[in-house]
Coordinates of C-alpha atoms in Angstrom, one line a residue:
X950 CA -6.9 -26.7 -26.9
X951 CA -8.3 -28.2 -23.7
X952 CA -8.0 -32.1 -23.8
X953 CA -11.2 -34.1 -24.0
X954 CA -10.2 -35.9 -20.8
X955 CA -10.4 -32.6 -19.0
X956 CA -13.9 -32.0 -20.2
X957 CA -14.9 -35.5 -19.3
X958 CA -13.6 -35.1 -15.8
X959 CA -15.7 -32.0 -15.4
X960 CA -18.8 -33.9 -16.4
X961 CA -18.1 -36.5 -13.8
X962 CA -17.9 -34.1 -10.9
X963 CA -20.7 -34.4 -8.3
X964 CA -22.2 -31.8 -6.0
X965 CA -20.4 -33.6 -3.1
X966 CA -17.0 -32.4 -4.3
X967 CA -15.1 -29.1 -4.2
X968 CA -12.6 -29.0 -7.1
X969 CA -9.6 -26.9 -8.1
X970 CA -8.1 -26.5 -11.5
X971 CA -4.4 -26.5 -11.7
X972 CA -3.6 -26.2 -15.4
X973 CA -5.4 -29.2 -17.0
X974 CA -5.3 -31.2 -13.8
X975 CA -8.3 -31.3 -11.5
X976 CA -8.0 -32.1 -7.9
X977 CA -11.1 -32.7 -5.8
X978 CA -11.8 -33.2 -2.2
X979 CA -15.1 -33.9 -0.5
X980 CA -17.0 -31.0 1.0
X981 CA -16.6 -32.5 4.5
X982 CA -12.9 -32.7 3.9
X983 CA -12.8 -29.0 3.0
X984 CA -14.7 -28.2 6.2
X985 CA -12.4 -30.4 8.2
X986 CA -9.3 -28.7 6.6
X987 CA -10.3 -25.3 7.7
X988 CA -11.3 -26.6 11.1
X989 CA -7.9 -28.3 11.4
X990 CA -6.1 -25.1 10.4
X991 CA -8.1 -23.1 13.0
X992 CA -7.2 -25.6 15.6
X993 CA -3.5 -25.4 14.7
X994 CA -3.6 -21.6 15.2
X995 CA -3.9 -22.3 18.9
X996 CA -0.5 -23.9 19.0
X997 CA 1.9 -21.4 20.6
X998 CA 4.5 -21.5 17.8
X999 CA 1.9 -21.0 15.0
X1000 CA 0.0 -18.5 17.0
X1001 CA 3.1 -16.4 17.3
X1002 CA 3.5 -16.5 13.5
X1003 CA 0.0 -15.3 13.0
X1004 CA 0.7 -11.8 14.3
X1005 CA 4.2 -11.6 12.8
X1006 CA 3.3 -10.2 9.4
X1007 CA 5.5 -7.6 7.7
X1008 CA 4.4 -4.3 6.4
X1009 CA 6.1 -1.8 4.1
X1010 CA 4.4 1.6 3.4
X1011 CA 4.4 3.9 0.4
X1012 CA 3.0 7.4 0.6
X1013 CA 2.8 10.1 -2.1
X1014 CA 2.4 13.7 -1.0
X1015 CA 2.5 17.1 -2.7
X1016 CA 5.0 19.8 -1.8
X1017 CA 2.9 23.0 -1.7
X1018 CA 3.5 26.6 -0.8
X1019 CA 1.9 28.2 2.2
X1020 CA -0.8 29.7 -0.1
X1021 CA -1.7 26.3 -1.6
X1022 CA 0.0 26.7 -4.9
X1023 CA 2.3 24.0 -6.2
X1024 CA 5.9 24.3 -5.0
X1025 CA 8.2 25.2 -7.9
X1026 CA 11.3 24.8 -5.8
X1027 CA 13.7 22.2 -7.2
X1028 CA 13.7 18.7 -5.7
X1029 CA 15.9 19.1 -2.5
X1030 CA 19.6 19.0 -3.5
X1031 CA 20.5 16.9 -0.4
X1032 CA 18.2 14.1 -1.6
X1033 CA 19.4 14.0 -5.2
X1034 CA 20.2 10.2 -5.1
X1035 CA 16.9 9.2 -6.8
X1036 CA 18.2 6.5 -9.1
X1037 CA 19.3 4.6 -6.0
X1038 CA 17.3 5.9 -3.1
X1039 CA 14.8 3.3 -1.8
X1040 CA 13.2 5.6 0.7
X1041 CA 12.8 9.2 -0.6
X1042 CA 12.1 10.1 -4.2
X1043 CA 10.1 12.3 -6.4
X1044 CA 6.9 11.0 -8.1
X1045 CA 5.3 11.9 -11.4
X1046 CA 6.3 15.5 -10.8
X1047 CA 9.3 16.8 -8.8
X1048 CA 6.9 18.5 -6.4
X1049 CA 5.4 15.1 -5.4
X1050 CA 7.3 13.2 -2.8
X1051 CA 7.4 9.4 -2.7
X1052 CA 8.1 7.9 0.7
X1053 CA 8.8 4.2 1.0
X1054 CA 9.7 2.2 4.1
X1055 CA 11.5 -1.1 4.4
X1056 CA 9.2 -4.1 5.3
X1057 CA 9.1 -4.5 9.1
X1058 CA 7.1 -6.6 11.5
X1059 CA 4.0 -4.9 12.8
X1060 CA 2.0 -1.7 11.9
X1061 CA 3.6 0.4 14.6
X1062 CA 7.1 -0.2 13.4
X1063 CA 6.0 0.5 9.8
X1064 CA 4.4 3.8 10.7
X1065 CA 7.4 4.8 12.8
X1066 CA 9.6 4.4 9.8
X1067 CA 7.3 6.6 7.7
X1068 CA 7.5 9.3 10.5
X1069 CA 11.3 9.1 10.3
X1070 CA 11.3 9.7 6.5
X1071 CA 8.8 12.5 6.8
X1072 CA 11.0 14.3 9.3
X1073 CA 13.9 14.1 7.0
X1074 CA 11.9 15.5 4.1
X1075 CA 10.3 18.3 6.1
X1076 CA 13.8 19.4 7.2
X1077 CA 14.7 19.9 3.6
X1078 CA 11.7 22.1 2.7
X1079 CA 12.0 25.8 2.2
X1080 CA 10.4 28.1 4.8
X1081 CA 7.3 28.6 2.7
X1082 CA 6.9 25.0 1.7
X1083 CA 4.6 22.4 3.2
X1084 CA 3.6 18.7 2.7
X1085 CA -0.1 18.7 1.6
X1086 CA -2.0 16.1 3.8
X1087 CA -4.8 15.1 1.3
X1088 CA -4.9 12.9 -1.8
X1089 CA -6.4 15.5 -4.1
X1090 CA -4.4 18.6 -4.9
X1091 CA -5.4 21.9 -3.2
X1092 CA -8.3 23.6 -5.0
X1093 CA -8.9 26.0 -6.5
X1094 CA -5.4 27.5 -6.6
X1095 CA -3.7 24.4 -7.9
X1096 CA -5.6 24.7 -11.2
X1097 CA -3.2 27.4 -12.2
X1098 CA -0.3 25.0 -11.8
X1099 CA -1.4 22.0 -13.8
X1100 CA 0.3 23.1 -17.1
X1101 CA 3.5 23.6 -15.2
X1102 CA 3.3 20.3 -13.4
X1103 CA 2.9 18.3 -16.6
X1104 CA 6.6 19.1 -17.4
X1105 CA 7.9 19.3 -13.8
X1106 CA 10.1 16.2 -14.0
X1107 CA 13.9 16.3 -13.7
X1108 CA 14.3 12.5 -13.7
X1109 CA 15.5 12.4 -17.3
X1110 CA 16.2 8.6 -17.1
X1111 CA 12.4 8.1 -16.5
X1112 CA 11.2 10.7 -19.0
X1113 CA 9.7 8.2 -21.5
X1114 CA 7.5 6.5 -18.8
X1115 CA 6.5 10.0 -17.4
X1116 CA 5.4 11.3 -20.8
X1117 CA 3.6 8.0 -21.6
X1118 CA 1.6 8.0 -18.4
X1119 CA 0.8 11.7 -18.6
X1120 CA -0.5 11.5 -22.1
X1121 CA -2.6 8.3 -21.5
X1122 CA -4.1 9.2 -18.1
X1123 CA -3.7 12.9 -17.7
X1124 CA -2.1 15.1 -15.1
X1125 CA -5.0 15.1 -12.7
X1126 CA -4.9 11.3 -12.2
X1127 CA -1.1 11.1 -12.1
X1128 CA -0.7 13.6 -9.3
X1129 CA -3.2 12.0 -6.9
X1130 CA -1.6 11.3 -3.5
X1131 CA -2.2 8.0 -1.8
X1132 CA -0.9 5.3 0.5
X1133 CA 0.1 1.7 -0.5
X1134 CA 0.3 -1.0 2.1
X1135 CA 2.7 -3.8 1.3
X1136 CA 1.8 -6.9 3.3
X1137 CA 3.5 -10.3 3.7
X1138 CA 2.8 -13.3 5.9
X1139 CA 5.4 -14.8 8.1
X1140 CA 7.2 -17.2 5.7
X1141 CA 7.3 -19.9 8.4
X1142 CA 3.5 -19.7 8.6
X1143 CA 3.2 -20.2 4.9
X1144 CA 5.5 -23.2 5.0
X1145 CA 3.6 -24.7 8.0
X1146 CA 0.2 -24.3 6.3
X1147 CA 1.5 -26.1 3.1
X1148 CA 3.4 -28.9 4.9
X1149 CA 0.5 -29.8 7.3
X1150 CA -2.6 -29.0 5.2
X1151 CA -2.1 -28.6 1.5
X1152 CA 0.4 -31.1 0.1
X1153 CA -2.5 -33.1 -1.3
X1154 CA -3.8 -30.1 -3.2
X1155 CA -0.6 -28.3 -4.5
X1156 CA 2.4 -29.9 -6.0
X1157 CA 4.9 -27.7 -4.3
X1158 CA 5.3 -24.8 -1.8
X1159 CA 5.6 -22.1 -4.5
X1160 CA 2.4 -23.1 -6.1
X1161 CA 0.6 -23.1 -2.8
X1162 CA 2.1 -19.7 -1.9
X1163 CA 1.0 -18.1 -5.1
X1164 CA -2.6 -19.4 -4.6
X1165 CA -2.7 -18.4 -1.0
X1166 CA -1.6 -14.8 -1.6
X1167 CA -4.0 -14.5 -4.5
X1168 CA -6.8 -15.8 -2.3
X1169 CA -6.0 -13.0 0.2
X1170 CA -6.1 -10.5 -2.7
X1171 CA -9.6 -11.8 -3.6
X1172 CA -10.7 -11.4 0.0
X1173 CA -9.7 -7.8 0.0
X1174 CA -11.4 -7.1 -3.3
X1175 CA -14.6 -8.5 -1.8
X1176 CA -14.4 -6.0 1.1
X1177 CA -12.8 -3.1 -0.7
X1178 CA -16.1 -1.2 -0.3
X1179 CA -15.8 -1.3 3.5
X1180 CA -12.3 0.1 3.4
X1181 CA -13.5 2.9 1.1
X1182 CA -16.4 3.5 3.6
X1183 CA -14.0 3.7 6.6
X1184 CA -10.9 5.4 5.1
X1185 CA -12.1 7.2 2.0
X1186 CA -10.8 10.8 2.2
X1187 CA -11.1 12.6 -1.2
X1188 CA -14.6 14.2 -1.1
X1189 CA -14.2 17.2 -3.4
X1190 CA -12.3 18.2 -6.5
X1191 CA -12.2 21.2 -8.8
X1192 CA -9.9 19.8 -11.5
X1193 CA -11.3 16.3 -12.2
X1194 CA -13.7 15.7 -15.1
X1195 CA -16.9 14.7 -13.3
X1196 CA -20.5 14.4 -14.5
X1197 CA -22.6 17.4 -13.7
X1198 CA -25.2 15.2 -12.0
X1199 CA -22.6 14.1 -9.4
X1200 CA -23.5 15.8 -6.1
X1201 CA -20.3 16.7 -4.1
X1202 CA -19.0 16.1 -1.6
X1203 CA -18.7 12.3 -1.9
X1204 CA -16.7 9.8 0.1
X1205 CA -13.7 9.1 -2.1
X1206 CA -13.3 10.4 -5.7
X1207 CA -9.9 8.7 -5.9
X1208 CA -11.4 5.3 -5.0
X1209 CA -14.2 5.7 -7.5
X1210 CA -14.3 4.8 -11.2
X1211 CA -13.4 8.5 -11.8
X1212 CA -10.2 8.2 -9.8
X1213 CA -7.0 6.2 -9.9
X1214 CA -7.9 3.4 -12.3
X1215 CA -7.1 1.8 -15.6
X1216 CA -9.1 2.7 -18.7
X1217 CA -12.5 0.9 -18.7
X1218 CA -11.4 -1.6 -21.5
X1219 CA -8.0 -2.3 -19.9
X1220 CA -9.0 -3.5 -16.4
X1221 CA -8.2 -6.9 -15.0
X1222 CA -10.3 -9.0 -12.7
X1223 CA -9.5 -11.3 -9.9
X1224 CA -11.5 -14.4 -10.8
X1225 CA -8.5 -16.7 -10.6
X1226 CA -4.8 -16.6 -10.3
X1227 CA -4.4 -18.1 -13.8
X1228 CA -6.8 -15.7 -15.6
X1229 CA -5.4 -12.7 -13.7
X1230 CA -1.8 -13.3 -14.7
X1231 CA -2.7 -14.4 -18.2
X1232 CA -4.4 -11.1 -18.8
X1233 CA -1.5 -9.2 -17.2
X1234 CA 0.9 -11.0 -19.4
X1235 CA -1.2 -10.3 -22.5
X1236 CA -1.3 -6.5 -21.7
X1237 CA 2.5 -6.5 -21.2
X1238 CA 3.1 -8.4 -24.4
X1239 CA 0.9 -6.2 -26.6
X1240 CA 2.0 -3.0 -25.1
X1241 CA -1.3 -2.1 -23.3
X1242 CA 0.7 -1.8 -20.0
X1243 CA 4.4 -0.7 -20.0
X1244 CA 5.0 -2.7 -16.8
X1245 CA 3.2 -4.2 -13.8
X1246 CA 3.2 -0.7 -12.3
X1247 CA 0.6 0.4 -14.9
X1248 CA -1.9 -2.0 -13.4
X1249 CA -4.0 0.2 -11.1
X1250 CA -6.2 -2.5 -9.5
X1251 CA -6.9 -2.5 -5.8
X1252 CA -4.2 -5.2 -5.1
X1253 CA -1.1 -6.1 -6.9
X1254 CA 0.7 -9.4 -6.5
X1255 CA 4.4 -8.8 -6.0
X1256 CA 7.7 -10.4 -5.3
X1257 CA 10.6 -8.5 -3.7
X1258 CA 13.4 -7.6 -6.1
X1259 CA 11.5 -9.0 -9.1
X1260 CA 11.5 -7.4 -12.5
X1261 CA 8.1 -5.7 -13.0
X1262 CA 7.8 -7.1 -16.5
X1263 CA 8.8 -10.7 -15.6
X1264 CA 5.5 -12.1 -14.4
X1265 CA 6.5 -15.7 -15.0
X1266 CA 9.6 -15.2 -12.9
X1267 CA 7.3 -14.0 -10.1
X1268 CA 5.2 -17.1 -10.3
X1269 CA 8.2 -19.4 -10.7
X1270 CA 9.8 -18.1 -7.5
X1271 CA 6.6 -17.3 -5.6
X1272 CA 4.5 -14.2 -4.8
X1273 CA 5.7 -13.1 -1.4
X1274 CA 3.8 -9.9 -0.7
X1275 CA 0.6 -8.0 -1.7
X1276 CA 0.5 -4.3 -2.5
X1277 CA -2.8 -2.8 -1.4
X1278 CA -3.1 0.4 -3.3
X1279 CA -6.6 1.7 -2.7
X1280 CA -6.0 3.9 0.3
X1281 CA -6.5 7.7 0.3
X1282 CA -4.1 9.7 2.4
X1283 CA -5.6 9.9 5.9
X1284 CA -5.3 13.6 6.8
X1285 CA -6.2 12.8 10.4
X1286 CA -3.0 10.7 10.8
X1287 CA 0.4 12.5 10.6
X1288 CA 1.9 10.2 8.1
X1289 CA -1.2 9.6 6.0
X1290 CA -2.0 6.2 7.5
X1291 CA -2.7 4.9 11.0
X1292 CA -1.7 1.8 12.9
X1293 CA -5.4 1.0 13.3
X1294 CA -6.0 0.9 9.6
X1295 CA -3.2 -1.5 9.0
X1296 CA -4.2 -3.7 11.9
X1297 CA -7.8 -4.0 10.6
X1298 CA -6.4 -5.0 7.2
X1299 CA -4.2 -7.6 8.8
X1300 CA -7.2 -9.1 10.7
X1301 CA -9.1 -9.5 7.4
X1302 CA -6.1 -11.2 5.9
X1303 CA -5.7 -13.7 8.8
X1304 CA -9.4 -14.5 8.7
X1305 CA -9.1 -15.2 5.0
X1306 CA -6.7 -18.0 5.7
X1307 CA -9.3 -19.9 7.6
X1308 CA -12.4 -18.9 5.6
X1309 CA -13.5 -20.3 2.2
X1310 CA -14.3 -17.9 -0.6
X1311 CA -17.9 -17.8 -1.7
X1312 CA -19.1 -20.4 -4.3
X1313 CA -20.3 -17.7 -6.7
X1314 CA -17.0 -16.0 -6.6
X1315 CA -16.9 -14.4 -10.0
X1316 CA -20.4 -12.8 -9.5
X1317 CA -19.4 -11.7 -6.0
X1318 CA -16.2 -10.0 -7.3
X1319 CA -18.1 -8.2 -10.0
X1320 CA -20.7 -7.1 -7.5
X1321 CA -18.0 -6.0 -5.1
X1322 CA -16.4 -3.7 -7.7
X1323 CA -19.8 -2.1 -8.4
X1324 CA -20.5 -1.7 -4.7
X1325 CA -17.1 -0.1 -4.1
X1326 CA -17.8 2.6 -6.7
X1327 CA -21.3 3.2 -5.2
X1328 CA -19.9 3.6 -1.7
X1329 CA -17.1 5.9 -3.0
X1330 CA -19.7 8.2 -4.6
X1331 CA -22.1 8.2 -1.7
X1332 CA -22.4 11.3 0.5
X1333 CA -19.7 11.2 3.2
X1334 CA -22.2 10.4 6.0
X1335 CA -24.4 8.1 4.0
X1336 CA -24.9 4.4 4.9
X1337 CA -27.4 1.9 3.7
X1338 CA -28.9 -0.8 6.0
X1339 CA -27.3 -3.5 3.8
X1340 CA -23.9 -1.9 4.2
X1341 CA -24.4 -1.8 8.0
X1342 CA -25.5 -5.4 8.2
X1343 CA -22.6 -6.7 6.1
X1344 CA -20.0 -4.6 8.1
X1345 CA -21.4 -5.8 11.4
X1346 CA -21.3 -9.4 10.3
X1347 CA -17.6 -9.1 9.3
X1348 CA -16.7 -7.2 12.5
X1349 CA -18.4 -9.9 14.6
X1350 CA -16.4 -12.6 12.7
X1351 CA -13.1 -10.7 13.2
X1352 CA -13.9 -10.2 16.9
X1353 CA -14.3 -13.9 17.4
X1354 CA -10.9 -14.4 15.7
X1355 CA -9.3 -11.8 18.0
X1356 CA -10.8 -13.5 21.1
X1357 CA -10.1 -17.0 20.0
X1358 CA -6.5 -16.5 19.2
X1359 CA -5.7 -14.0 21.9
X1360 CA -4.7 -11.2 19.6
X1361 CA -2.6 -8.3 21.1
X1362 CA -4.7 -5.4 22.4
X1363 CA -3.9 -3.2 19.4
X1364 CA -6.1 -5.4 17.2
X1365 CA -8.9 -5.1 19.6
X1366 CA -8.6 -1.4 19.5
X1367 CA -8.6 -1.4 15.7
X1368 CA -11.9 -3.3 15.7
X1369 CA -13.4 -0.8 18.2
X1370 CA -12.5 2.1 15.9
X1371 CA -14.0 0.3 13.0
X1372 CA -17.2 -0.5 14.9
X1373 CA -17.6 3.2 16.0
X1374 CA -17.3 4.3 12.4
X1375 CA -19.8 1.7 11.3
X1376 CA -22.2 2.8 14.0
X1377 CA -21.8 6.5 13.2
X1378 CA -20.8 7.4 9.6
X1379 CA -20.0 11.0 10.7
X1380 CA -16.9 9.5 12.5
X1381 CA -15.5 8.1 9.2
X1382 CA -12.6 10.1 7.7
X1383 CA -14.8 11.5 4.9
X1384 CA -17.6 12.2 7.5
X1385 CA -15.2 14.3 9.5
X1386 CA -13.8 16.0 6.4
X1387 CA -17.3 17.0 5.2
X1388 CA -17.6 19.3 8.2
X1389 CA -14.3 21.1 7.1
X1390 CA -15.3 22.0 3.6
X1391 CA -15.4 25.7 2.9
X1392 CA -16.5 27.2 -0.4
X1393 CA -16.5 23.8 -1.9
X1394 CA -13.0 22.8 -1.1
X1395 CA -10.6 21.8 1.8
X1396 CA -7.9 24.4 1.1
X1397 CA -8.1 26.1 4.6
X1398 CA -8.3 22.8 6.4
X1399 CA -5.4 21.3 4.5
X1400 CA -3.2 24.3 4.9
X1401 CA -3.8 24.5 8.6
X1402 CA -2.9 20.8 9.1
X1403 CA 0.2 21.3 6.8
X1404 CA 1.3 24.4 8.8
X1405 CA 0.8 22.7 12.2
X1406 CA 2.7 19.6 11.2
X1407 CA 5.6 21.6 9.6
X1408 CA 5.9 23.6 12.9
X1409 CA 5.8 20.4 15.0
X1410 CA 8.4 18.7 12.9
X1411 CA 10.8 21.7 13.0
X1412 CA 10.5 21.7 16.8
X1413 CA 11.5 18.1 17.2
X1414 CA 14.5 17.7 19.5
X1415 CA 16.2 14.6 18.0
X1416 CA 17.6 14.0 14.5
X1417 CA 15.1 11.2 14.0
X1418 CA 12.5 11.6 16.7
X1419 CA 10.5 8.5 15.9
X1420 CA 13.5 6.2 16.8
X1421 CA 15.1 8.3 19.4
X1422 CA 14.2 5.9 22.2
X1423 CA 16.3 3.2 20.5
X1424 CA 19.3 4.9 19.0
X1425 CA 21.7 7.6 20.2
X1426 CA 21.5 11.0 18.6
X1427 CA 24.8 10.4 16.7
X1428 CA 23.5 7.1 15.3
X1429 CA 20.3 8.9 14.3
X1430 CA 22.5 11.4 12.4
X1431 CA 24.3 8.5 10.6
X1432 CA 20.9 7.0 9.7
X1433 CA 19.6 10.3 8.4
X1434 CA 22.7 11.0 6.3
X1435 CA 22.6 7.4 4.9
X1436 CA 19.0 7.7 3.8
X1437 CA 19.6 11.1 2.2
X1438 CA 22.5 9.7 0.3
X1439 CA 20.7 6.6 -1.0
X1440 CA 22.6 4.1 1.3
X1441 CA 20.4 1.2 2.4
X1442 CA 19.7 0.9 6.2
X1443 CA 18.5 -1.9 8.4
X1444 CA 17.3 -1.2 11.9
X1445 CA 17.6 -3.7 14.7
X1446 CA 17.1 -3.2 18.4
X1447 CA 20.9 -3.4 19.2
X1448 CA 22.4 -1.9 16.0
X1449 CA 21.9 -0.4 12.6
X1450 CA 23.5 -1.8 9.4
X1451 CA 24.2 0.3 6.4
X1452 CA 24.9 -1.3 3.0
X1453 CA 25.6 -0.7 -0.6
X1454 CA 25.5 -3.9 -2.6
X1455 CA 27.7 -6.4 -0.6
X1456 CA 29.5 -3.7 1.4
X1457 CA 28.1 -3.5 5.0
X1458 CA 28.9 -1.4 8.0
X1459 CA 27.2 -1.8 11.4
X1460 CA 26.9 0.6 14.3
X1461 CA 25.8 -0.1 17.9
X1462 CA 22.4 1.5 18.8
X1463 CA 23.9 3.4 21.7
X1464 CA 27.1 4.3 19.9
X1465 CA 28.6 7.8 20.2
X1466 CA 30.4 9.3 17.2
X1467 CA 31.9 12.6 16.2
X1468 CA 31.6 14.2 12.8
X1469 CA 34.3 16.8 12.3
X1470 CA 33.2 17.2 8.7
X1471 CA 29.5 16.4 9.3
X1472 CA 27.4 13.1 9.2
X1473 CA 27.2 13.1 5.3
X1474 CA 31.0 13.1 5.1
X1475 CA 31.2 10.4 7.7
X1476 CA 28.9 8.1 5.7
X1477 CA 30.6 8.9 2.4
X1478 CA 33.9 8.1 3.9
X1479 CA 32.5 4.7 4.9
X1480 CA 30.8 4.2 1.6
X1481 CA 32.8 6.1 -1.1
X1482 CA 30.7 4.3 -3.8
X1483 CA 27.7 6.3 -2.7
X1484 CA 29.3 9.4 -4.2
X1485 CA 28.3 8.1 -7.6
X1486 CA 24.7 8.0 -6.5
X1487 CA 24.4 11.8 -6.3
X1488 CA 22.9 13.6 -9.2
X1489 CA 24.4 16.7 -10.7
X1490 CA 21.9 19.1 -9.1
X1491 CA 22.7 22.0 -11.4
X1492 CA 22.2 19.9 -14.5
X1493 CA 18.9 18.4 -13.1
X1494 CA 17.6 21.9 -12.3
X1495 CA 18.3 23.0 -15.8
X1496 CA 16.2 20.2 -17.4

């Protein structure tokens, strides 16, 4: 029950104050003080030390792609034997089905480094494919041939330890939703920046750093939700489908079926809003407690609040120790980018996040968030080259705001280039990803286009001249071979400019970047000799194939 004093305090508030509820405690500051606070933060961003922290964010990338045959059918080859370390492998795994590949990179500073790691993982995976296998570059499965494989894919799972979750999700959401490919962008601010913001500007508003950090990250999540429609407009890339249950009146192609209400979403009566940190986590906790969600991973909203190495069912533990990254999960695979996501996409996202630090949320936030969700669905279901005057005006306004941020804080040139790409796509919808895909549709599908891309990229990867081409300028070929073997075996790797460090639990081994090594029994034997404990990570492939 809310104390009467709390209600009385609400009645005493004047229009001259901006107030925040922290539990039953209300903290208020004058409107002028709020304005002064944001102005002071903006001024502080000019200080060299803080300015350097601005563009020091970390990104981790997750991508899900289908293994398909050269005719577009689902691959029925077993998950590659050399990569059978799935209980322990942080980088390469199978998804809902064995024919879906999950790629996941370590968090690193900057978009370029993050995409480079994804390229590295993709090279490893492609090297393990059969001659007639390819990685499908689009979020939605190939049509129409994939329709013949759906019954098979429902049971295509050899991860017996995850069978219960697999069966639960398949029954509740259906195979079509569970095999959608996508990209998740994991984003975290420089911890020093978070500490500086709290220490200099927010000690009067939040009782401790963790409380501030939680609210800061949630504010960034709210900002993304408000502009999710623009990301769908720019990067939506799932215009057609022949296996989704869609209303007959829906006129295909659209911009992004996956990003629409028909796509990757929770059931209508099990969705969670972003009105406030407290209400968001209270609803999540309720759904975990009553069994609506089996874990945080079943929340399919556009942004998840996360903490590294935190139990996905322990929400209170996350809040007690502090949210330390956001998982943006509303991106279709970008078929025009080799890995499924481009540096420019990530850089544009980062600019929006940085602007959110120094910009207040709208006063009518709850209404705006509801309107934003509705608008995102409308944009997702628009024709690929459609654009309303209102969308154009809102996009131009944001771009202008971000351009001022880039100019004022002397952002590196890659951020300026990202804004130029966005502006071009706002000026001309045919340049958006879905706008370009619309011209590639034949017979109502993208089968020919997708297979051509898949074939070209397979050939290009097989012709690479280094074990890990994406990092060949930094590491010798033999160190690349060690890295490659370690990733295949499920050994953790850390990349630095001068060395690489491999680890299993507390056991670490480092190798100089330019080191030269010989492998009389091969790189895998070399790594297993250094980490004999990794032998236990390997699955019994014969047993798994028989499942």
